[in-house]
XYZ file of N, CA and C in Angstrom:
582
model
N -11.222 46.078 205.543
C -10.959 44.686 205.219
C -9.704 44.240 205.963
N -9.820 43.565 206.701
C -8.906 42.797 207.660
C -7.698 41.900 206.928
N -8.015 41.891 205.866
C -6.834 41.038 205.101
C -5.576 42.320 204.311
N -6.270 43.348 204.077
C -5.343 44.277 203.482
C -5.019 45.241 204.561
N -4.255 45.718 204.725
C -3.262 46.636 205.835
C -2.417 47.793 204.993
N -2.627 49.287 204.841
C -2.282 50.238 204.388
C -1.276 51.046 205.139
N 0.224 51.007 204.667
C 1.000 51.884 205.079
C 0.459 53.940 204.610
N 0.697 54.003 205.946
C 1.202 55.855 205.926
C 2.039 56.062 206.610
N 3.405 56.782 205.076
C 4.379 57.357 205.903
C 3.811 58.764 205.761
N 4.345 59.538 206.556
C 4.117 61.305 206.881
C 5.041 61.496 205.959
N 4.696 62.621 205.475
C 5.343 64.148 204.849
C 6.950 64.295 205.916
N 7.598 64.607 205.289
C 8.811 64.907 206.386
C 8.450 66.190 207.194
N 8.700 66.128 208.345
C 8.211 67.283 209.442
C 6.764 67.231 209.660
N 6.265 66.226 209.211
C 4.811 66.107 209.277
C 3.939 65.216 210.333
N 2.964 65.292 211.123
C 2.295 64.005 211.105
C 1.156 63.586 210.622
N 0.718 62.443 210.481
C -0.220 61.602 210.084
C -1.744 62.780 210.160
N -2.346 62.583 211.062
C -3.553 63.174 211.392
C -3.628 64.433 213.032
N -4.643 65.132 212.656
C -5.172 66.363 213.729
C -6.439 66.139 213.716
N -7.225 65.526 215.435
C -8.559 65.067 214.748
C -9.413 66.031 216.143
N -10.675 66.873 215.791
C -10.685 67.235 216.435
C -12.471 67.095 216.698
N -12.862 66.008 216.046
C -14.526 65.520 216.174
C -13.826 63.930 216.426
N -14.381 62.940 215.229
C -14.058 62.049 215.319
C -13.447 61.218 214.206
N -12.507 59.795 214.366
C -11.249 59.836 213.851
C -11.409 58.231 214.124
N -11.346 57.522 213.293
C -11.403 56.426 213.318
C -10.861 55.524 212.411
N -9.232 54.888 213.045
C -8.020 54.613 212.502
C -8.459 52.823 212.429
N -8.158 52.429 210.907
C -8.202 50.514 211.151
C -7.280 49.754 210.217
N -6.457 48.918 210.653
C -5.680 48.025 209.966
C -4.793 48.983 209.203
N -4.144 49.872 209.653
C -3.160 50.405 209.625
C -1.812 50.687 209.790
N -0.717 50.616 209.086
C 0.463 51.179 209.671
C 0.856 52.648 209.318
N 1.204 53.644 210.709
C 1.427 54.807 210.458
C 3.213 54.769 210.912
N 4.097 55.113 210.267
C 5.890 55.591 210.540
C 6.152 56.735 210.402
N 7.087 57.170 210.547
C 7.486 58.798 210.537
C 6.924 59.662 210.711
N 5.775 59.742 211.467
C 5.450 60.541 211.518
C 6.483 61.934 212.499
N 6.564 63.025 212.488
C 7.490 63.671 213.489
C 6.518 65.492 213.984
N 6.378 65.830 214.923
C 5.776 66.803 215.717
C 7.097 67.521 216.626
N 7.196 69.226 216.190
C 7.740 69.971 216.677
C 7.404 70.195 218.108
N 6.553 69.734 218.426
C 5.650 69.464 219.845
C 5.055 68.450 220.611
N 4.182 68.496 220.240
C 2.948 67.111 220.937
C 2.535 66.262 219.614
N 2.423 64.653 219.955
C 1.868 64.021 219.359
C 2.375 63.697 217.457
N 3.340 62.856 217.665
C 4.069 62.348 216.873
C 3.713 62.041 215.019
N 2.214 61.444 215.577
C 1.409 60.563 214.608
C -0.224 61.199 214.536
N -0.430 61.584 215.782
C -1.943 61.687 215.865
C -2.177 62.695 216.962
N -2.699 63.524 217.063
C -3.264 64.314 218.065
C -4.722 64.427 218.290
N -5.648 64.475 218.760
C -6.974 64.285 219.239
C -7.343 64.960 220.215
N -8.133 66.333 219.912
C -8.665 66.515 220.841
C -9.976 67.034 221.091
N -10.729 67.172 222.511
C -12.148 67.248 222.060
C -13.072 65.931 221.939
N -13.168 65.392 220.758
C -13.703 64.257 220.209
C -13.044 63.147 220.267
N -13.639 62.140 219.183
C -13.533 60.472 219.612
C -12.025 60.256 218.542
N -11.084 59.282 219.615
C -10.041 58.746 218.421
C -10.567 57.055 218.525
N -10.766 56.213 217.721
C -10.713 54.997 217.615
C -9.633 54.492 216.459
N -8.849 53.309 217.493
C -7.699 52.336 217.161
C -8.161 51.066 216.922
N -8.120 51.017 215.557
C -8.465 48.781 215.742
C -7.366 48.330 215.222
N -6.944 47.493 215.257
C -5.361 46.872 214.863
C -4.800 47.426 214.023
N -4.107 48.715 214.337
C -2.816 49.813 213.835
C -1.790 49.332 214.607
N -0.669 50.275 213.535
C 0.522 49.551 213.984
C 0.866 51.360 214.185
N 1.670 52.087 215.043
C 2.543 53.180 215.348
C 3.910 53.028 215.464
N 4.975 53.080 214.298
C 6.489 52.839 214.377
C 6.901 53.960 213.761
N 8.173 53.987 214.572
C 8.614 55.351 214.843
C 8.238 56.479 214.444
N 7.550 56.950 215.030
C 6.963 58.313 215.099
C 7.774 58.927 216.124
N 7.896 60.685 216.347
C 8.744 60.892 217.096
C 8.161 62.508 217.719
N 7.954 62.901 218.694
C 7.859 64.250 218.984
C 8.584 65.101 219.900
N 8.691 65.912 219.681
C 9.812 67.214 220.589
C 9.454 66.554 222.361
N 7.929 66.902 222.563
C 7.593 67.472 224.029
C 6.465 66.280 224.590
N 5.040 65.721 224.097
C 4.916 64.560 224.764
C 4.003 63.884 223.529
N 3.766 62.388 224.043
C 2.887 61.574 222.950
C 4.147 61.457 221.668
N 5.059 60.660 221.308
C 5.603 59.923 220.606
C 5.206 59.618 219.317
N 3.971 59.156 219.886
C 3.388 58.460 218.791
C 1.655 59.188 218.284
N 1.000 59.224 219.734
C -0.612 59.813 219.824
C -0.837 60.692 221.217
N -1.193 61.804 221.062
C -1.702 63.021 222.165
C -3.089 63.593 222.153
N -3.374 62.901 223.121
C -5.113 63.215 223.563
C -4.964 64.372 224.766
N -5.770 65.317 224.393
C -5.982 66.090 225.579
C -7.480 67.097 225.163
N -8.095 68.013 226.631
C -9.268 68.809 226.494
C -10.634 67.360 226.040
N -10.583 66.518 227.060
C -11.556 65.597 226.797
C -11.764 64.499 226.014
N -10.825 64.419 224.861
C -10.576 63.480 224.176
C -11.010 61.911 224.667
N -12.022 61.194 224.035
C -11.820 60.198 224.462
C -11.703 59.350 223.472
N -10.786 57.978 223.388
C -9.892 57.222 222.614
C -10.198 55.789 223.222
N -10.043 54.772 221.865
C -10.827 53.634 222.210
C -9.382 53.172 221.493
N -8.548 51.956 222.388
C -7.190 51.872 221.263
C -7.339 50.091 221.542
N -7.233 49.278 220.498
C -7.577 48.271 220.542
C -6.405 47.520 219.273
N -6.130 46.357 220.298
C -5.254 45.290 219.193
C -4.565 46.037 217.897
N -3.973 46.771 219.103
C -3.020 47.732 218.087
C -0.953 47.463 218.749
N -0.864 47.868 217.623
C 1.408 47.685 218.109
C 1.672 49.170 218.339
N 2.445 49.955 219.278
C 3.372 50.920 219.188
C 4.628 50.693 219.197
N 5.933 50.561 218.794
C 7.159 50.140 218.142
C 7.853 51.300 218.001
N 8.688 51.383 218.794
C 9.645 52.457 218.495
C 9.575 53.456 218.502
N 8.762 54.127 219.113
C 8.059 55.737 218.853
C 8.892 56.588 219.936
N 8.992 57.409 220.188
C 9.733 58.200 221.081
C 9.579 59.712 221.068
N 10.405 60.671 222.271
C 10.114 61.625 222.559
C 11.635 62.210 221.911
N 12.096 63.319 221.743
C 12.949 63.672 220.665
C 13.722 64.939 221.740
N 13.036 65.525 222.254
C 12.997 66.655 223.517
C 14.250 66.794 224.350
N 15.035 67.470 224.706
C 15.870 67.140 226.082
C 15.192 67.795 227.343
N 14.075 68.606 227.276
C 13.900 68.990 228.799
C 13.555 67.596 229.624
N 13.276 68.296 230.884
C 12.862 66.978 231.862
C 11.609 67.810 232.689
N 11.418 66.433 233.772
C 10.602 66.442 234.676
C 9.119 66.013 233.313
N 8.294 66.655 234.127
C 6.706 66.348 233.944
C 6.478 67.503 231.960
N 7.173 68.356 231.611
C 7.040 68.902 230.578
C 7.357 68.094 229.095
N 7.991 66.528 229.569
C 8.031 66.242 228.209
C 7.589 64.564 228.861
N 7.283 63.760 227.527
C 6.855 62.444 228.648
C 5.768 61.724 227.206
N 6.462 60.313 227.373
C 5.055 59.508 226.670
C 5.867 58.964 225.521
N 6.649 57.960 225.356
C 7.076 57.476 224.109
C 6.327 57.628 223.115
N 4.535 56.699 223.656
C 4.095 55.994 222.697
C 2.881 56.888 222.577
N 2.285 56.824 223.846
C 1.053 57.932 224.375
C 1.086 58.841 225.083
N 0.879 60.241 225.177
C 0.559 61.166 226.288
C -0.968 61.505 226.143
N -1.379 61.964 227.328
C -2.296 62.782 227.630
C -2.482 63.060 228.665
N -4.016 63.616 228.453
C -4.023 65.013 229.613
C -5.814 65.502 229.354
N -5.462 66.531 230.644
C -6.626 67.739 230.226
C -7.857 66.802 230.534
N -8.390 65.857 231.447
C -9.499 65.372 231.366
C -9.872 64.464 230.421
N -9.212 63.498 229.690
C -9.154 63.364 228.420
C -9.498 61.545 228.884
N -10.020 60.646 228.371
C -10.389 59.182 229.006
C -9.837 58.534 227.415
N -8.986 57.279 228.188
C -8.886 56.187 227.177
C -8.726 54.634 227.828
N -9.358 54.375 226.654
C -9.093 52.425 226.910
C -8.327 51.902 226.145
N -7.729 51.321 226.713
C -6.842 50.516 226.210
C -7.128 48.493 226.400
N -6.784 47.645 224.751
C -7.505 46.549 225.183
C -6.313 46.124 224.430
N -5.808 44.788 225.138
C -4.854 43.691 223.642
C -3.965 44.750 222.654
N -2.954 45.473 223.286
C -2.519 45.977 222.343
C -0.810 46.252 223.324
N -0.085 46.449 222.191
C 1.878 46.162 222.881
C 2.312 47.382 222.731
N 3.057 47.730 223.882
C 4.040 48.508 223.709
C 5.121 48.581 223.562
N 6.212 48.275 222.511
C 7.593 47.892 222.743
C 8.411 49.247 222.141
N 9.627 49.071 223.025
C 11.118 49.617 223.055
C 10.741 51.454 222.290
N 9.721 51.503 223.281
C 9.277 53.105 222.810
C 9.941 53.863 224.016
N 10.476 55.186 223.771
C 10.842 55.981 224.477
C 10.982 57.110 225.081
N 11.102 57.297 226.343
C 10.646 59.073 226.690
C 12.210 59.240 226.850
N 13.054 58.902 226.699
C 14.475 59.819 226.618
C 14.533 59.968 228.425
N 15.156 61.049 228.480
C 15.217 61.826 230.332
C 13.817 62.039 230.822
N 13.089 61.823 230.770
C 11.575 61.997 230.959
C 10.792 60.949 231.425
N 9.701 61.276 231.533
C 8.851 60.500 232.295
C 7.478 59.616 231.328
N 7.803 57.826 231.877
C 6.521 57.316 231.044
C 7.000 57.235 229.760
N 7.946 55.889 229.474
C 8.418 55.429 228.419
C 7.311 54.828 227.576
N 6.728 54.731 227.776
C 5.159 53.678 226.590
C 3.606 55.174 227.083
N 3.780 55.040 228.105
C 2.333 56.093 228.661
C 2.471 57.336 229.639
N 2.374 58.346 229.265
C 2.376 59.209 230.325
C 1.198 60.038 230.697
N 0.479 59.947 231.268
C -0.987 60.935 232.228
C -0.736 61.713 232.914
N -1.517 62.945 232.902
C -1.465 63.991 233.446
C -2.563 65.044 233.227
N -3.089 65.197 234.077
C -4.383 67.004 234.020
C -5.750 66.186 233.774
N -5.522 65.166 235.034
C -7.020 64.944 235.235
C -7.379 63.337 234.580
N -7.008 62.898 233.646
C -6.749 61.937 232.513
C -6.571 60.649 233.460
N -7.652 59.647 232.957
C -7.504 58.242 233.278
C -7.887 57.169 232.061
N -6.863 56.448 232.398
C -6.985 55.503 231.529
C -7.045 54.269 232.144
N -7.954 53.406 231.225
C -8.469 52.097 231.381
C -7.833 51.045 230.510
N -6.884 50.322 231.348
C -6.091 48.903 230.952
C -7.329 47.653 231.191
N -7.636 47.282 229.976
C -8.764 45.980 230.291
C -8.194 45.236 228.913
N -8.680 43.865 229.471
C -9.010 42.684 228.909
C -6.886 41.712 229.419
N -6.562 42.276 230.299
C -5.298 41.161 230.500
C -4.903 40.839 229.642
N -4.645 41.356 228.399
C -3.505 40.952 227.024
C -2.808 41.946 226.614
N -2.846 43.657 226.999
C -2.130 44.540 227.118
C -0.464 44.067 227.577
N 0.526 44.273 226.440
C 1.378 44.342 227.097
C 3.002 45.248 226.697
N 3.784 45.509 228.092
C 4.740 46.549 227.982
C 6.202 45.771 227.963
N 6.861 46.069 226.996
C 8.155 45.402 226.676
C 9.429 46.151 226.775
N 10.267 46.546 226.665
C 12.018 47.200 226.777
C 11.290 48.476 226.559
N 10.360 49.257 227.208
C 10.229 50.788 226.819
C 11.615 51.439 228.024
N 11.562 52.618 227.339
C 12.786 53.554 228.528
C 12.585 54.605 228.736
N 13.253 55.267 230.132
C 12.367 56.434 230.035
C 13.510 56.671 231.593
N 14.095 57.876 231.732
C 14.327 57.708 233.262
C 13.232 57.910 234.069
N 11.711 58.116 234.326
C 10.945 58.057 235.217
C 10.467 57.202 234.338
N 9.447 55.673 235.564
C 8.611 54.928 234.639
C 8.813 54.785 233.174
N 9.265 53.759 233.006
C 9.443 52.893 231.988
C 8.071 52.449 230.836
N 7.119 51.947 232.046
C 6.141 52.163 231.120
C 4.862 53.058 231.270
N 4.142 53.466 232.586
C 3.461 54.286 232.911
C 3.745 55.367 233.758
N 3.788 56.151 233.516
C 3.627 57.607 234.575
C 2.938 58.235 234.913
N 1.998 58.477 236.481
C 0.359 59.504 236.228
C 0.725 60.363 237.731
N 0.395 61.349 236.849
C 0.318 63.016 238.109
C -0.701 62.458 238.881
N -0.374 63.199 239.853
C -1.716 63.340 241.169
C -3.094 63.418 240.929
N -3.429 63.768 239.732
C -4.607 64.491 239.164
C -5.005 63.602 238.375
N -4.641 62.834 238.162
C -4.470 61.294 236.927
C -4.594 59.751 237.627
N -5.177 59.121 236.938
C -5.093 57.816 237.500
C -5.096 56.820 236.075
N -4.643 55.347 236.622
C -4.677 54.257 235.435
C -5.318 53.388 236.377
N -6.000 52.385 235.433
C -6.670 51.293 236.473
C -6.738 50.103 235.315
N -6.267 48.859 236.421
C -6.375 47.670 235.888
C -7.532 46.787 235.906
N -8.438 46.229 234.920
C -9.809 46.067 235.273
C -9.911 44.148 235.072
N -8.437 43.413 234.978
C -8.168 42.198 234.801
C -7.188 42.057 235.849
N -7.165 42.921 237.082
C -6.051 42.606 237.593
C -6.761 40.974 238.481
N -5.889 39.838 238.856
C -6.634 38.427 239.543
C -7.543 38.893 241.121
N -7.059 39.731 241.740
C -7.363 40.116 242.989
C -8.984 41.363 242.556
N -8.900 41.478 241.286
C -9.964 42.524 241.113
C -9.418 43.645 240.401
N -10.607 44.992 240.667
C -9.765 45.998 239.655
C -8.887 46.997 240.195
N -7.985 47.786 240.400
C -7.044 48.209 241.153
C -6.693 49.190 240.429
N -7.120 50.689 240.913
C -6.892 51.705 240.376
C -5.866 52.999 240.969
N -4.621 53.307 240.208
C -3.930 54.122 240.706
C -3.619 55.479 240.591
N -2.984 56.370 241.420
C -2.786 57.864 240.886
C -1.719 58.084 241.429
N -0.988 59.089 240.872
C 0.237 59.798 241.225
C 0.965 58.303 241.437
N 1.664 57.429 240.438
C 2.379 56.372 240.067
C 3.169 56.435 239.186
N 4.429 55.205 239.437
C 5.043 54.476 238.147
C 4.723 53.327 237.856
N 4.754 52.880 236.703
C 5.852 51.160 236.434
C 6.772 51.416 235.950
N 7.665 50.474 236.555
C 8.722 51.059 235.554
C 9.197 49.963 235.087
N 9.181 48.731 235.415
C 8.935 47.318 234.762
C 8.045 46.677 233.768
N 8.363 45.996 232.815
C 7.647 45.610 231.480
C 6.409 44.371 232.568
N 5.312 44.011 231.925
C 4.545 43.116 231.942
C 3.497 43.150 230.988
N 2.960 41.464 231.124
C 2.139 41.221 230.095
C 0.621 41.447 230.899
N -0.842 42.240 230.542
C -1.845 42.293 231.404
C -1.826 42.849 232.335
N -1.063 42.375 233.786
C -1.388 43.269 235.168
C 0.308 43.280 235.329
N 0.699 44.318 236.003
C 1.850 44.645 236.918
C 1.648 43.614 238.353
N 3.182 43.238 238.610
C 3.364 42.642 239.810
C 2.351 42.946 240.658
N 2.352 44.018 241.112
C 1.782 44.756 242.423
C 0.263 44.645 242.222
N -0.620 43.988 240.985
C -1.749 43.556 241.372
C -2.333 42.659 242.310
């Protein structure tokens, strides 16, 4: 029911959900969640995660995904949803820690539609709102996606290994798909460079 909206806070040291068929999150707010590792709030892997207008605030994890960590095929449908504040907790660097809001990996596919990323953070790391890696592409559609004050010293808001790509499927010129990239600038829908 679209009119009522259910908070979950986590257990302390806890997070929210481990989904490893399928997982299907709606009109939700998840906070605190916190991960000694990967995936802050939600981890997914294998099977289906679906997002319909959830909210992810501060959630927090050691190493990557902030907030949600898809990897080993995972595929994730994230829609007219908020991430807010979520962050990476970690001090290593380079490519081992990464993803304020989202990480993944491992072959793992997601879409992303109408949904914000704000002032989420990877700390010294890479991919303050999104970080990709091990094969993993993700799909930015419908031009209402958008990235606000995330931080991160690599990419601010997206980061993707060689092996990884993101693609814009509203960019004005058409759809424009990248690999081994940053942004590291906020926008609403498409990045400048569409």
């Amino acid at each position: 029911d679209s009119s009522q909206r259910y908070e979950l806070r986590a257990a302390h040291g806890k997070r929210h959900f481990y989904a490893s068929n399928k997982l299907t999150l709606r009109y939700l707010t998840l906070t605190g969640g916190t991960a000694n590792q990967n995936g802050g709030s939600v981890i997914a892997t294998y099977g289906h995660l679906v997002v319909f207008s959830c909210k992810f605030m501060q959630n927090r994890a050691l190493q990557k995904g902030g907030a949600v960590y898809l990897s080993y095929g995972a595929k994730a449908y994230i829609s007219f949803s908020v991430f807010y504040n979520n962050s990476i907790t970690g001090t290593g660097t380079g490519t081992d820690h990464g993803g304020g809001a989202i990480a993944v990996k491992d072959k793992a596919t997601t879409n992303i539609t109408g949904t914000k990323f704000v002032e989420n953070d990877a700390g010294l790391n890479h991919g303050g709102a999104i970080f990709v890696e091990g094969g993993h592409h993700v799909l930015l559609s419908g031009g209402n996606n958008v990235f606000e004050s995330n931080t991160a010293k690599i990419a601010k808001s997206i980061y993707s290994d060689s092996s990884s790509s993101f693609e814009f499927s509203s960019c004005p010129r058409g759809t424009y798909v990248y690999a081994q990239s940053s942004i590291n600038n906020g926008f609403i829908g498409c990045p400048s460079f569409c």
